[in-house]
Coordinates of C-alpha atoms in Angstrom, one line a residue:
X1 CA -28.6 77.1 67.7
X2 CA -25.6 76.1 69.9
X3 CA -26.5 78.9 72.4
X4 CA -30.1 77.6 72.6
X5 CA -29.0 74.1 73.1
X6 CA -26.5 75.1 75.8
X7 CA -29.3 77.0 77.6
X8 CA -31.7 74.1 77.2
X9 CA -33.0 72.4 80.4
X10 CA -32.5 69.0 78.7
X11 CA -29.2 67.5 79.9
X12 CA -28.7 65.5 76.7
X13 CA -29.1 68.6 74.5
X14 CA -26.5 70.5 76.6
X15 CA -23.9 67.7 76.3
X16 CA -24.5 67.5 72.5
X17 CA -24.1 71.3 72.2
X18 CA -20.7 71.2 74.2
X19 CA -19.3 68.5 71.9
X20 CA -20.3 70.6 68.8
X21 CA -18.7 73.7 70.4
X22 CA -15.4 71.8 71.0
X23 CA -15.3 70.7 67.4
X24 CA -15.9 74.2 66.1
X25 CA -13.1 75.7 68.2
X26 CA -10.6 73.0 67.0
X27 CA -11.5 73.8 63.4
X28 CA -10.9 77.5 64.0
X29 CA -7.4 76.8 65.4
X30 CA -6.3 74.7 62.4
X31 CA -7.2 77.6 60.1
X32 CA -5.3 80.2 62.1
X33 CA -2.1 78.0 62.7
X34 CA -1.7 75.6 59.8
X35 CA 0.6 72.6 60.4
X36 CA 4.3 73.3 59.6
X37 CA 6.9 70.7 58.7
X38 CA 10.1 71.3 60.7
X39 CA 13.3 71.4 58.7
X40 CA 16.7 70.7 60.2
X41 CA 19.0 73.4 58.7
X42 CA 22.2 72.1 60.2
X43 CA 25.0 72.2 57.6
X44 CA 28.3 70.3 57.8
X45 CA 31.2 72.6 57.0
X46 CA 33.5 70.6 54.6
X47 CA 36.1 73.4 54.5
X48 CA 36.7 74.6 58.1
X49 CA 38.6 77.8 58.7
X50 CA 42.1 77.7 60.2
X51 CA 41.3 80.5 62.6
X52 CA 40.9 79.5 66.3
X53 CA 37.5 79.8 67.7
X54 CA 36.7 82.7 69.9
X55 CA 37.4 82.1 73.6
X56 CA 34.5 81.7 75.9
X57 CA 34.0 81.7 79.7
X58 CA 37.0 82.4 81.8
X59 CA 39.2 82.6 78.7
X60 CA 37.7 86.0 77.9
X61 CA 40.1 87.5 80.6
X62 CA 43.5 88.8 79.5
X63 CA 46.4 86.3 79.5
X64 CA 48.0 88.1 82.5
X65 CA 45.0 87.4 84.8
X66 CA 46.4 84.0 85.9
X67 CA 49.7 85.7 87.0
X68 CA 47.8 88.3 88.9
X69 CA 45.7 85.7 90.6
X70 CA 48.8 83.7 91.7
X71 CA 50.4 86.9 93.0
X72 CA 47.4 87.8 95.1
X73 CA 47.4 84.3 96.6
X74 CA 51.1 84.6 97.4
X75 CA 50.7 87.9 99.1
X76 CA 47.7 86.6 101.1
X77 CA 49.8 83.6 102.2
X78 CA 52.7 85.8 103.2
X79 CA 50.4 88.1 105.2
X80 CA 48.8 85.2 107.0
X81 CA 52.3 83.8 107.8
X82 CA 53.4 87.2 109.2
X83 CA 50.2 87.4 111.4
X84 CA 50.7 83.9 112.6
X85 CA 54.4 84.6 113.4
X86 CA 53.4 87.7 115.4
X87 CA 50.8 85.7 117.3
X88 CA 53.4 83.0 118.0
X89 CA 55.8 85.6 119.4
X90 CA 53.1 87.1 121.6
X91 CA 52.1 83.7 122.9
X92 CA 55.7 82.8 123.7
X93 CA 56.2 86.0 125.6
X94 CA 53.0 85.4 127.6
X95 CA 54.1 81.8 128.3
X96 CA 57.5 83.0 129.7
X97 CA 55.7 85.6 131.9
X98 CA 53.4 82.8 133.1
X99 CA 56.4 80.6 133.9
X100 CA 57.9 83.4 136.0
X101 CA 54.6 83.9 137.9
X102 CA 54.3 80.2 138.5
X103 CA 57.9 80.0 139.9
X104 CA 57.0 82.8 142.3
X105 CA 53.9 81.0 143.5
X106 CA 51.4 83.4 141.8
X107 CA 49.3 80.7 140.3
X108 CA 46.2 82.8 139.5
X109 CA 48.4 85.3 137.6
X110 CA 50.0 82.4 135.8
X111 CA 46.6 81.0 134.7
X112 CA 45.6 84.4 133.3
X113 CA 48.9 84.8 131.4
X114 CA 48.6 81.3 129.9
X115 CA 45.0 82.0 129.0
X116 CA 46.0 85.3 127.2
X117 CA 48.6 83.3 125.3
X118 CA 46.0 80.8 124.2
X119 CA 43.9 83.7 122.9
X120 CA 46.8 84.3 120.5
X121 CA 47.5 80.7 119.6
X122 CA 44.8 78.1 120.3
X123 CA 47.0 75.2 119.1
X124 CA 50.0 75.8 121.4
X125 CA 50.3 72.7 123.5
X126 CA 52.7 74.0 126.2
X127 CA 50.3 76.7 127.2
X128 CA 47.6 74.0 127.9
X129 CA 50.0 71.8 130.0
X130 CA 51.4 74.8 131.9
X131 CA 48.0 76.1 132.7
X132 CA 46.9 72.6 133.8
X133 CA 49.9 72.6 136.2
X134 CA 48.8 75.9 137.6
X135 CA 45.2 74.7 138.0
X136 CA 46.5 71.7 140.0
X137 CA 48.2 74.1 142.4
X138 CA 44.9 75.9 142.8
X139 CA 43.1 72.6 143.3
X140 CA 41.0 73.1 140.2
X141 CA 41.5 69.6 139.1
X142 CA 38.6 69.3 136.6
X143 CA 39.9 72.4 134.7
X144 CA 43.4 70.8 134.7
X145 CA 42.0 67.6 133.1
X146 CA 40.2 69.6 130.5
X147 CA 43.4 71.5 129.6
X148 CA 45.3 68.2 129.4
X149 CA 42.7 66.8 127.0
X150 CA 43.2 69.9 124.7
X151 CA 46.9 69.5 124.9
X152 CA 46.6 65.9 123.7
X153 CA 44.5 67.2 120.7
X154 CA 47.5 69.3 119.8
X155 CA 50.0 66.5 120.4
X156 CA 48.6 63.0 121.1
X157 CA 52.0 61.9 122.5
X158 CA 52.4 64.6 125.0
X159 CA 53.9 63.0 128.1
X160 CA 53.5 66.1 130.2
X161 CA 49.7 66.1 129.5
X162 CA 49.3 62.5 130.7
X163 CA 51.4 63.3 133.8
X164 CA 49.3 66.3 134.9
X165 CA 46.1 64.5 134.0
X166 CA 47.1 61.5 136.1
X167 CA 48.0 63.8 139.0
X168 CA 44.6 65.6 138.8
X169 CA 42.7 62.3 138.6
X170 CA 44.6 61.2 141.7
X171 CA 43.6 64.3 143.6
X172 CA 40.0 63.6 142.6
X173 CA 40.4 60.0 143.9
X174 CA 39.9 58.6 140.4
X175 CA 42.5 56.0 140.9
X176 CA 41.9 53.8 137.8
X177 CA 41.9 56.9 135.6
X178 CA 45.2 58.0 137.2
X179 CA 46.8 54.7 136.6
X180 CA 45.7 54.7 132.9
X181 CA 47.3 58.1 132.4
X182 CA 50.6 57.0 133.9
X183 CA 50.6 53.7 132.0
X184 CA 50.1 55.7 128.8
X185 CA 53.4 57.5 129.5
X186 CA 55.1 54.1 129.5
X187 CA 53.5 53.2 126.1
X188 CA 54.9 56.5 124.6
X189 CA 58.3 56.4 126.3
X190 CA 59.3 52.9 127.5
X191 CA 62.5 54.3 128.9
X192 CA 60.6 56.0 131.7
X193 CA 59.7 52.7 133.4
X194 CA 61.2 53.6 136.8
X195 CA 59.5 57.0 136.8
X196 CA 56.1 55.5 135.9
X197 CA 56.6 52.8 138.6
X198 CA 57.0 55.5 141.2
X199 CA 53.8 57.3 140.0
X200 CA 51.9 54.0 140.1
X201 CA 53.2 53.3 143.6
X202 CA 52.0 56.7 144.7
X203 CA 48.5 55.9 143.4
X204 CA 48.5 52.7 145.3
X205 CA 49.6 54.5 148.5
X206 CA 46.8 57.1 148.1
X207 CA 44.1 54.4 147.5
X208 CA 45.4 52.4 150.4
X209 CA 45.4 55.5 152.6
X210 CA 41.7 56.2 151.8
X211 CA 40.8 52.7 152.6
X212 CA 42.7 52.8 155.9
X213 CA 41.1 56.1 157.0
X214 CA 37.6 54.8 156.2
X215 CA 38.2 51.6 158.1
X216 CA 39.7 53.5 161.1
X217 CA 36.7 55.8 161.4
X218 CA 34.3 52.8 161.2
X219 CA 36.1 51.2 164.1
X220 CA 36.0 54.4 166.0
X221 CA 32.3 54.9 165.4
X222 CA 31.8 51.4 166.8
X223 CA 33.6 52.6 169.9
X224 CA 36.1 49.7 169.8
X225 CA 38.5 50.0 172.7
X226 CA 41.8 50.2 170.8
X227 CA 40.5 53.0 168.6
X228 CA 39.2 55.1 171.4
X229 CA 42.3 54.6 173.5
X230 CA 44.4 56.5 170.9
X231 CA 42.2 59.6 171.1
X232 CA 42.1 59.5 174.9
X233 CA 45.9 59.4 175.1
X234 CA 46.4 62.2 172.6
X235 CA 44.0 64.4 174.6
X236 CA 46.0 63.7 177.8
X237 CA 49.3 64.4 176.1
X238 CA 47.9 67.7 174.8
X239 CA 47.4 69.0 178.4
X240 CA 49.9 71.8 179.2
X241 CA 52.1 72.3 182.3
X242 CA 52.5 68.6 183.3
X243 CA 55.6 67.0 184.7
X244 CA 58.2 65.6 182.2
X245 CA 57.6 62.1 183.3
X246 CA 53.9 62.5 182.6
X247 CA 54.6 63.1 178.9
X248 CA 57.3 60.4 178.7
X249 CA 55.0 57.8 180.2
X250 CA 52.1 58.9 178.0
X251 CA 54.2 58.6 174.9
X252 CA 55.3 55.2 175.9
X253 CA 51.7 54.1 176.4
X254 CA 50.8 55.7 173.0
X255 CA 53.5 53.7 171.3
X256 CA 51.7 50.5 172.4
X257 CA 48.4 51.7 171.2
X258 CA 49.5 52.5 167.6
X259 CA 51.0 49.1 166.7
X260 CA 48.3 48.4 164.1
X261 CA 47.1 50.2 161.0
X262 CA 43.9 51.5 162.6
X263 CA 45.8 53.0 165.6
X264 CA 48.4 54.7 163.4
X265 CA 45.7 56.1 161.1
X266 CA 43.7 57.6 164.0
X267 CA 47.0 59.0 165.4
X268 CA 47.6 60.8 162.1
X269 CA 44.0 62.0 161.6
X270 CA 43.8 63.4 165.2
X271 CA 46.9 65.7 164.9
X272 CA 49.1 63.2 166.7
X273 CA 52.4 64.4 165.2
X274 CA 51.8 67.9 166.2
X275 CA 50.9 66.9 169.8
X276 CA 54.0 64.8 170.4
X277 CA 56.4 67.4 168.9
X278 CA 55.2 70.8 170.0
X279 CA 53.5 72.4 173.0
X280 CA 54.3 76.1 173.4
X281 CA 53.0 76.2 177.0
X282 CA 55.7 73.8 178.3
X283 CA 59.1 74.8 179.5
X284 CA 61.2 73.4 176.7
X285 CA 64.5 73.2 178.5
X286 CA 62.9 71.1 181.3
X287 CA 61.0 68.5 179.3
X288 CA 62.8 68.5 176.0
X289 CA 64.9 65.4 176.7
X290 CA 62.0 63.4 178.1
X291 CA 59.7 64.4 175.2
X292 CA 62.3 63.4 172.6
X293 CA 63.0 60.1 174.3
X294 CA 59.3 59.3 174.5
X295 CA 58.7 60.5 171.0
X296 CA 61.3 58.1 169.6
X297 CA 59.3 55.2 171.1
X298 CA 56.3 56.4 169.2
X299 CA 58.2 56.9 165.9
X300 CA 59.5 53.4 165.8
X301 CA 55.9 52.2 165.6
X302 CA 55.0 54.4 162.7
X303 CA 55.1 52.0 159.7
X304 CA 52.1 53.2 157.7
X305 CA 53.3 55.0 154.5
X306 CA 51.2 58.2 154.9
X307 CA 52.4 58.5 158.5
X308 CA 56.0 58.1 157.4
X309 CA 55.5 60.9 154.9
X310 CA 53.9 63.3 157.4
X311 CA 56.5 62.6 160.1
X312 CA 59.4 63.1 157.8
X313 CA 58.1 66.4 156.6
X314 CA 57.5 67.9 160.0
X315 CA 60.1 70.7 160.6
X316 CA 60.9 69.4 164.1
X317 CA 61.6 65.9 162.8
X318 CA 64.0 67.2 160.2
X319 CA 66.0 69.0 162.9
X320 CA 66.4 66.4 165.6
X321 CA 66.0 62.9 164.0
X322 CA 69.6 63.3 162.8
X323 CA 70.7 65.1 165.9
X324 CA 69.6 62.2 168.2
X325 CA 72.1 59.9 166.5
X326 CA 74.8 61.8 168.3
X327 CA 73.1 61.7 171.6
X328 CA 75.1 60.7 174.7
X329 CA 72.5 58.2 175.7
X330 CA 72.9 54.8 174.0
X331 CA 69.2 54.0 174.4
X332 CA 68.3 57.1 172.4
X333 CA 70.8 56.3 169.7
X334 CA 69.4 52.8 169.5
X335 CA 65.8 54.0 169.1
X336 CA 66.9 56.5 166.5
X337 CA 68.7 53.9 164.5
X338 CA 65.7 51.6 164.7
X339 CA 63.6 54.5 163.3
X340 CA 66.0 55.2 160.4
X341 CA 66.3 51.5 159.7
X342 CA 62.5 51.4 159.2
X343 CA 62.8 54.1 156.5
X344 CA 65.8 52.5 154.8
X345 CA 63.9 49.2 154.2
X346 CA 61.6 50.5 151.4
X347 CA 62.2 52.7 148.3
X348 CA 59.4 55.0 149.5
X349 CA 61.0 55.5 152.9
X350 CA 64.5 56.0 151.5
X351 CA 63.3 58.7 149.1
X352 CA 61.5 60.5 152.0
X353 CA 64.6 60.5 154.1
X354 CA 66.9 61.6 151.2
X355 CA 64.5 64.4 150.3
X356 CA 64.0 65.8 153.8
X357 CA 67.0 65.0 156.0
X358 CA 70.5 66.6 156.0
X359 CA 72.3 63.7 154.4
X360 CA 75.8 65.0 155.1
X361 CA 75.1 65.2 158.8
X362 CA 73.2 61.9 158.7
X363 CA 76.1 60.0 157.2
X364 CA 78.5 61.6 159.6
X365 CA 76.5 60.6 162.6
X366 CA 76.0 57.1 161.3
X367 CA 79.7 56.8 160.7
X368 CA 80.2 57.9 164.4
X369 CA 77.9 55.0 165.4
X370 CA 80.2 52.6 163.5
X371 CA 83.4 54.0 165.0
X372 CA 82.2 53.7 168.6
X373 CA 82.0 50.4 170.4
X374 CA 78.3 50.6 171.3
X375 CA 77.0 47.4 169.6
X376 CA 75.2 49.6 167.0
X377 CA 77.7 49.1 164.2
X378 CA 75.6 46.5 162.4
X379 CA 72.4 48.6 162.4
X380 CA 74.3 51.7 161.2
X381 CA 76.1 49.7 158.4
X382 CA 72.8 48.2 157.3
X383 CA 71.2 51.7 157.0
X384 CA 74.1 53.0 155.0
X385 CA 73.9 49.9 152.8
X386 CA 70.2 50.4 152.2
X387 CA 70.5 54.1 151.3
X388 CA 73.4 53.3 148.9
X389 CA 70.8 51.7 146.5
X390 CA 69.4 55.2 145.7
X391 CA 71.0 57.1 142.9
X392 CA 70.5 60.4 144.7
X393 CA 72.4 59.3 147.8
X394 CA 75.6 61.4 148.0
X395 CA 77.1 60.1 144.8
X396 CA 79.4 63.2 144.4
X397 CA 80.8 63.2 147.9
X398 CA 80.6 59.4 148.6
X399 CA 84.3 58.9 148.8
X400 CA 84.9 61.8 151.3
X401 CA 82.0 61.1 153.6
X402 CA 82.0 57.3 153.6
X403 CA 85.0 55.6 152.0
X404 CA 87.7 57.5 153.8
X405 CA 86.1 57.2 157.3
X406 CA 85.7 53.4 156.6
X407 CA 89.4 53.2 155.7
X408 CA 90.4 54.9 158.9
X409 CA 88.7 52.2 161.0
X410 CA 91.5 49.7 160.6
X411 CA 90.4 47.7 163.6
X412 CA 87.2 46.9 161.8
X413 CA 88.8 46.2 158.4
X414 CA 88.2 42.5 158.5
X415 CA 84.4 42.5 159.4
X416 CA 83.8 45.4 157.0
X417 CA 85.6 43.6 154.1
X418 CA 83.6 40.5 154.9
X419 CA 80.4 42.5 154.4
X420 CA 81.7 44.1 151.2
X421 CA 82.7 40.8 149.8
X422 CA 79.2 39.4 150.4
X423 CA 77.7 42.4 148.7
X424 CA 79.7 41.8 145.5
X425 CA 77.2 39.1 144.6
X426 CA 74.2 41.6 144.8
X427 CA 72.3 42.0 141.5
X428 CA 72.3 45.8 141.9
X429 CA 75.3 47.3 140.0
X430 CA 75.4 50.3 142.3
X431 CA 75.9 48.2 145.4
X432 CA 78.7 46.3 143.7
X433 CA 80.4 49.5 142.8
X434 CA 80.2 50.9 146.3
X435 CA 81.5 47.6 147.8
X436 CA 84.4 47.6 145.4
X437 CA 85.3 51.1 146.3
X438 CA 85.3 50.2 150.0
X439 CA 87.4 47.1 149.4
X440 CA 89.9 49.1 147.3
X441 CA 90.3 51.8 149.9
X442 CA 90.7 49.3 152.8
X443 CA 93.3 47.3 150.8
X444 CA 95.3 50.4 150.1
X445 CA 95.2 51.6 153.7
X446 CA 95.7 48.3 155.5
X447 CA 96.8 45.5 153.2
X448 CA 98.0 43.3 156.1
X449 CA 94.5 43.2 157.5
X450 CA 93.4 40.8 154.8
X451 CA 96.0 38.1 155.6

């Protein structure tokens, strides 16, 4: 009957047949799987055994497994320590080889050796800073900055990294970044104040130089008369085989054209120092005196810092700036003293002179100017006094080169002692010490001169 109703075309009959079928199936399941009441068979043991329960999990291993595990760990740590030590030794050896290559000027080789060392030890800070220094020599400033950053990750207080980074930023004309690096050195080591001050001064010089050069070229492009005059005079002075007076007169005119910053900058940018010092086509013996006299007129006008640096580092300048102090011509000595006086007035100029000139010969010639009655004593003494403020200035041989010659000038004892007495009130302790040494020597040699 259910089958007929399910096959019926009447929808109501079909639904009624489906309901009957569901009831029938449910009744069959109850007969096959009768309801079972679940019973909790858990029993509480009121008399537990004294025997320990069987170990489970990791406790199934023998008792010696913990000792074996610790031994394996110790051996592994020892092996890693030995490997690290071997890598450290290789890295140190490569660093030393790199240092030798750097000292010999083989900067590419040095970079490779430092890089090989970093392959052994990636956390070795000296390798990064040394490679950065080599990159700077190769003018790869961005690579140098990157190495300095890695060095600071190894040691955040690495002064050497900040120094090289500041130097690289300066070469890239990133002046503010360079200053920040140098100031960071002062934060880490406050005792390096003087050194940092020198670095910051160098940054100021470079920034000022860039501004001066930009301004000079702008004036030249505008064809301003003073700017074009410098180039015209340099072209004329570069002509070979002229009479000596031609060059001497040209140099004197040039000295009047470079009295301002623009003129001096254009003079430097257009190879002026080389032109006034060298000309291989000229008979040197014939025009040497005239050229040197004229050149001194030009040099006394060079006050711009970058020009001072370039001039003092010229090989020819090193040779005869000091020699001209012993010239038989009073006018040449006067111009040379004026030139040296210019350098002695600033710390930057004094350092340039001390680093590039023959100081022993310089002091000897200055002392000769003091001993001769040429009305140049005051200028010479002022130069000596200014240079005495620098720590590098002949401290070891000061007594032999300066004090004793001073003491031999008995006829000048009174004016010299007056100058020394005045310097005793100077705030610089070095100047007071030098003045006291001079007064003591003078008093021992000529005690009656003070009464």
